[in-house]
Short mmCIF file of C-alpha atoms in Angstrom, two decimals:
data_model
loop_
_atom_site.label_atom_id
_atom_site.label_comp_id
_atom_site.label_asym_id
_atom_site.label_seq_id
_atom_site.Cartn_x
_atom_site.Cartn_y
_atom_site.Cartn_z
CA MET K 1 64.50 3.32 94.41
CA LEU K 2 67.51 5.06 95.95
CA ARG K 3 67.95 8.74 95.35
CA VAL K 4 71.59 10.33 95.39
CA THR K 5 72.36 13.77 96.09
CA LEU K 6 75.65 15.68 96.49
CA ALA K 7 75.84 17.76 99.76
CA ALA K 8 76.73 21.41 98.89
CA ASP K 9 79.24 22.05 101.80
CA ALA K 10 81.05 18.44 101.35
CA PRO K 11 82.01 18.01 97.96
CA TYR K 12 82.84 14.59 98.56
CA ALA K 13 79.95 13.53 100.78
CA VAL K 14 77.06 11.65 99.27
CA ALA K 15 73.53 11.56 100.87
CA VAL K 16 71.62 8.57 100.01
CA THR K 17 67.68 8.68 100.32
CA ALA K 18 65.74 5.63 100.30
CA PRO K 19 61.83 5.91 99.76
CA PRO K 20 59.79 5.11 102.85
CA PRO K 21 59.15 1.15 103.16
CA GLU K 22 55.91 -0.21 102.69
CA SER K 23 54.03 -1.37 105.64
CA SER K 24 54.15 -4.72 106.47
CA ALA K 25 50.07 -4.88 106.34
CA ALA K 26 50.02 -3.58 102.69
CA LEU K 27 52.61 -6.04 101.54
CA ARG K 28 50.64 -8.79 103.14
CA ALA K 29 47.34 -7.50 101.30
CA VAL K 30 49.11 -7.21 98.07
CA HIS K 31 50.71 -10.92 98.30
CA TRP K 32 47.31 -12.43 99.38
CA ALA K 33 45.28 -10.86 96.47
CA ARG K 34 48.12 -11.99 94.12
CA ARG K 35 47.86 -15.61 95.32
CA THR K 36 44.01 -15.56 95.64
CA PHE K 37 43.70 -14.76 91.75
CA GLU K 38 46.44 -17.47 90.72
CA LEU K 39 44.33 -20.11 92.81
CA ILE K 40 41.15 -19.08 90.68
CA PRO K 41 40.57 -22.03 87.97
CA THR K 42 40.98 -20.84 84.42
CA PRO K 43 37.59 -22.15 83.40
CA TRP K 44 36.00 -20.01 86.17
CA LEU K 45 37.57 -16.97 84.65
CA ILE K 46 36.36 -17.81 81.07
CA THR K 47 32.78 -18.49 82.53
CA ALA K 48 32.67 -15.12 84.36
CA SER K 49 34.06 -13.36 81.40
CA GLY K 50 31.43 -14.84 79.17
CA ALA K 51 28.88 -13.98 81.87
CA VAL K 52 29.89 -10.47 81.81
CA LEU K 53 29.78 -10.49 77.93
CA LEU K 54 26.19 -11.97 77.74
CA GLY K 55 25.11 -9.41 80.33
CA THR K 56 26.49 -6.66 78.27
CA THR K 57 24.86 -7.92 75.05
CA ALA K 58 21.49 -8.44 76.64
CA ALA K 59 21.65 -4.71 77.89
CA PHE K 60 21.89 -3.75 74.26
CA GLY K 61 19.16 -5.83 73.19
CA GLY K 62 20.67 -9.34 72.81
CA LEU K 63 22.45 -11.24 70.23
CA GLN K 64 21.21 -10.59 66.73
CA ALA K 65 19.78 -13.96 65.09
CA VAL K 66 20.77 -14.11 61.33
CA PRO K 67 17.04 -13.80 59.47
CA GLU K 68 16.16 -16.88 57.43
CA THR K 69 14.95 -16.67 53.85
CA PRO K 70 11.36 -17.61 53.87
CA MET K 71 10.48 -20.50 51.62
CA PRO K 72 8.40 -19.00 48.47
CA GLU K 73 4.92 -19.94 48.42
CA LEU K 74 3.80 -19.49 44.94
CA THR K 75 0.42 -19.97 43.01
CA ILE K 76 -0.59 -21.39 39.37
CA GLY K 77 1.25 -19.07 36.91
CA GLU K 78 4.00 -17.71 39.14
CA GLU K 79 7.66 -18.44 38.24
CA TYR K 80 10.21 -20.32 40.52
CA SER K 81 14.15 -20.63 39.72
CA GLY K 82 15.77 -23.51 41.55
CA SER K 83 18.35 -26.45 40.65
CA ASP K 84 19.02 -23.94 37.59
CA PHE K 85 15.73 -24.41 36.11
CA THR K 86 12.88 -22.00 35.94
CA PHE K 87 9.60 -23.60 36.80
CA THR K 88 6.03 -22.17 35.98
CA VAL K 89 2.92 -24.28 36.85
CA ARG K 90 0.11 -23.87 34.67
CA ALA K 91 -2.65 -26.14 35.52
CA ILE K 92 -3.55 -29.12 37.94
CA GLU K 93 -6.16 -31.54 36.30
CA LEU K 94 -7.83 -34.67 36.86
CA ARG K 95 -8.54 -36.85 34.21
CA ASP K 96 -10.42 -40.32 33.39
CA GLU K 97 -8.17 -41.17 30.48
CA ARG K 98 -4.40 -41.00 29.80
CA GLY K 99 -4.65 -38.59 26.95
CA THR K 100 -0.96 -37.63 25.94
CA THR K 101 0.63 -38.97 29.06
CA LEU K 102 2.48 -42.07 29.54
CA VAL K 103 0.22 -43.76 32.29
CA SER K 104 -2.79 -45.87 31.80
CA PRO K 105 -5.41 -45.50 34.67
CA ASP K 106 -7.56 -48.71 35.00
CA GLU K 107 -11.07 -48.09 34.91
CA GLU K 108 -12.19 -51.26 36.52
CA LYS K 109 -9.93 -50.16 39.49
CA GLY K 110 -11.38 -46.89 39.66
CA GLU K 111 -8.41 -45.04 38.99
CA GLN K 112 -7.79 -41.32 37.52
CA VAL K 113 -4.97 -39.48 36.39
CA LEU K 114 -3.52 -36.45 38.19
CA ALA K 115 -1.79 -34.26 35.68
CA VAL K 116 0.42 -31.08 36.30
CA VAL K 117 1.19 -28.97 33.12
CA ILE K 118 4.20 -27.11 33.86
CA ASP K 119 6.70 -24.84 31.62
CA VAL K 120 10.36 -25.61 32.18
CA VAL K 121 13.26 -23.81 31.13
CA ASN K 122 16.72 -25.11 31.41
CA ASP K 123 19.15 -22.25 32.75
CA PHE K 124 22.21 -24.17 32.53
CA PRO K 125 24.47 -23.92 29.67
CA VAL K 126 24.65 -27.67 29.07
CA ALA K 127 21.53 -29.90 28.20
CA ARG K 128 19.97 -31.42 31.36
CA VAL K 129 18.20 -35.01 32.01
CA VAL K 130 14.42 -34.63 32.73
CA SER K 131 14.12 -37.61 34.75
CA PRO K 132 17.40 -38.69 36.40
CA ASP K 133 17.82 -41.71 38.68
CA ALA K 134 18.88 -39.50 41.71
CA LYS K 135 17.07 -39.93 44.82
CA PRO K 136 15.75 -37.06 45.80
CA SER K 137 15.86 -35.70 42.13
CA PRO K 138 17.08 -32.17 41.41
CA SER K 139 15.36 -32.25 37.98
CA VAL K 140 11.76 -32.12 36.89
CA ASN K 141 10.97 -35.48 38.20
CA GLY K 142 11.84 -34.27 41.56
CA ILE K 143 8.53 -32.16 41.51
CA ARG K 144 5.92 -33.79 43.74
CA VAL K 145 2.27 -33.35 44.69
CA GLU K 146 1.99 -33.62 48.43
CA GLY K 147 0.20 -36.90 49.40
CA VAL K 148 1.57 -38.76 46.61
CA ASP K 149 5.00 -40.35 47.06
CA GLU K 150 5.80 -41.63 43.57
CA LYS K 151 7.83 -39.90 40.84
CA PRO K 152 5.76 -38.60 37.92
CA PHE K 153 5.66 -39.78 34.55
CA ILE K 154 6.72 -36.91 32.05
CA THR K 155 6.02 -36.03 28.51
CA GLN K 156 5.62 -33.17 26.42
CA VAL K 157 2.21 -31.84 26.05
CA ASP K 158 1.97 -33.14 22.56
CA GLY K 159 2.61 -36.76 23.93
CA THR K 160 6.31 -36.83 22.76
CA SER K 161 9.31 -37.95 24.68
CA ALA K 162 10.46 -35.44 27.31
CA SER K 163 13.91 -36.78 28.10
CA MET K 164 16.24 -33.82 27.84
CA LEU K 165 16.03 -30.05 28.06
CA GLN K 166 18.17 -27.71 26.08
CA PRO K 167 19.58 -24.74 27.22
CA ASP K 168 17.12 -21.52 27.51
CA VAL K 169 14.61 -23.49 25.24
CA PRO K 170 11.02 -23.26 26.96
CA ALA K 171 9.47 -26.72 27.21
CA SER K 172 5.71 -27.36 28.18
CA LEU K 173 5.51 -30.65 29.98
CA VAL K 174 2.87 -32.86 31.54
CA LEU K 175 3.68 -34.52 34.89
CA ALA K 176 1.16 -37.63 35.60
CA TRP K 177 0.38 -39.91 38.15
CA VAL K 178 -2.08 -42.70 38.64
CA VAL K 179 -3.98 -42.13 41.66
CA PRO K 180 -7.39 -43.96 43.18
CA ARG K 181 -10.65 -42.51 42.42
CA GLY K 182 -11.68 -40.38 45.27
CA ALA K 183 -8.17 -39.34 46.58
CA PHE K 184 -8.47 -36.22 44.61
CA ASP K 185 -11.68 -34.36 43.40
CA ASP K 186 -12.66 -31.48 41.36
CA GLY K 187 -12.16 -28.30 43.32
CA ASP K 188 -9.59 -29.70 46.03
CA THR K 189 -6.65 -27.28 46.79
CA VAL K 190 -3.14 -29.08 46.32
CA ARG K 191 0.21 -28.27 47.00
CA LEU K 192 3.44 -29.09 44.97
CA THR K 193 6.87 -28.99 45.92
CA LEU K 194 9.63 -27.79 43.64
CA PRO K 195 13.30 -28.94 44.00
CA ASP K 196 16.05 -26.70 44.63
CA SER K 197 19.95 -27.89 44.89
CA THR K 198 23.53 -26.88 44.58
CA HIS K 199 25.61 -27.25 41.55
CA TYR K 200 28.98 -28.86 41.89
CA VAL K 201 31.79 -29.72 39.39
CA GLY K 202 33.44 -33.05 40.07
CA SER K 203 37.11 -33.45 39.54
CA SER K 204 38.23 -36.81 40.99
CA VAL K 205 35.78 -39.74 41.71
CA ILE K 206 32.69 -37.85 40.28
CA SER K 207 33.54 -35.76 37.11
CA GLY K 208 31.36 -33.29 35.46
CA ASP K 209 28.43 -31.32 36.58
CA TYR K 210 26.07 -32.70 39.29
CA TRP K 211 23.44 -31.10 41.59
CA TRP K 212 23.78 -31.99 45.44
CA ASP K 213 22.04 -31.18 48.74
CA VAL K 214 18.32 -31.26 47.14
CA THR K 215 15.94 -29.41 49.03
CA VAL K 216 12.25 -28.15 48.60
CA GLY K 217 12.94 -24.87 47.13
CA ALA K 218 9.36 -23.58 46.74
CA THR K 219 5.69 -24.56 46.93
CA VAL K 220 2.77 -24.13 44.70
CA THR K 221 -0.67 -23.93 45.77
CA GLY K 222 -3.35 -24.62 43.30
CA THR K 223 -6.89 -25.87 42.75
CA ILE K 224 -7.59 -29.17 40.73
CA VAL K 225 -9.84 -28.93 37.66
CA GLU K 226 -11.37 -32.21 36.49
CA ILE K 227 -11.34 -32.49 32.70
CA PRO K 228 -14.29 -34.66 31.29
CA ALA K 229 -12.98 -37.43 29.12
CA THR K 230 -14.76 -35.82 26.00
CA GLU K 231 -12.82 -32.56 26.63
CA GLU K 232 -9.45 -33.80 27.79
CA VAL K 233 -6.51 -31.98 26.42
CA PRO K 234 -2.88 -32.41 26.90
#
């Protein structure tokens, strides 16, 4: 940059002063540094920046992972809400006769009935199907006893059909499986899995309400009680 001043003793004389030129060595150093930076590949710069960021983060305790919500582990009598139902397991029973269930154990084959007595409330404002065909099922027939792969046969405790559950109306149900004698015994501890899912409203190919992304929402651990044939209840 030039500096212009008027000389006091010469009104028309102009003094021009220029800043001292930079040394050639300093200019060469600046040009070399600039050229070197331009030659560094961009991915290297990104990697280096990431390393600095991670190093700084580690100095302050590292990245904080989002805590996962633990799956509820329940016992007999505790409630669980999932798939827009409220489930409460009341009993796990082993029976020699069908009672009020829809299954018929073959005595000659040594079969028995494993029955789960459960209270269910439909928390959705529309009636729900108890045993939909979906696999896996988000409804009551999606309940499983670990070690038994089949879906349960479901009735009400009085033996009447259990096809639909009305909104906010409690229902006492029996879920039944035919099992080989000896597969389960009186006093065994077993675990049930209860379903959870996400409610969607279809608007194009699928219309209406449906429940998708079915997962195990909770487990229930209980002890099997064997019911003698003369004392069997629903």
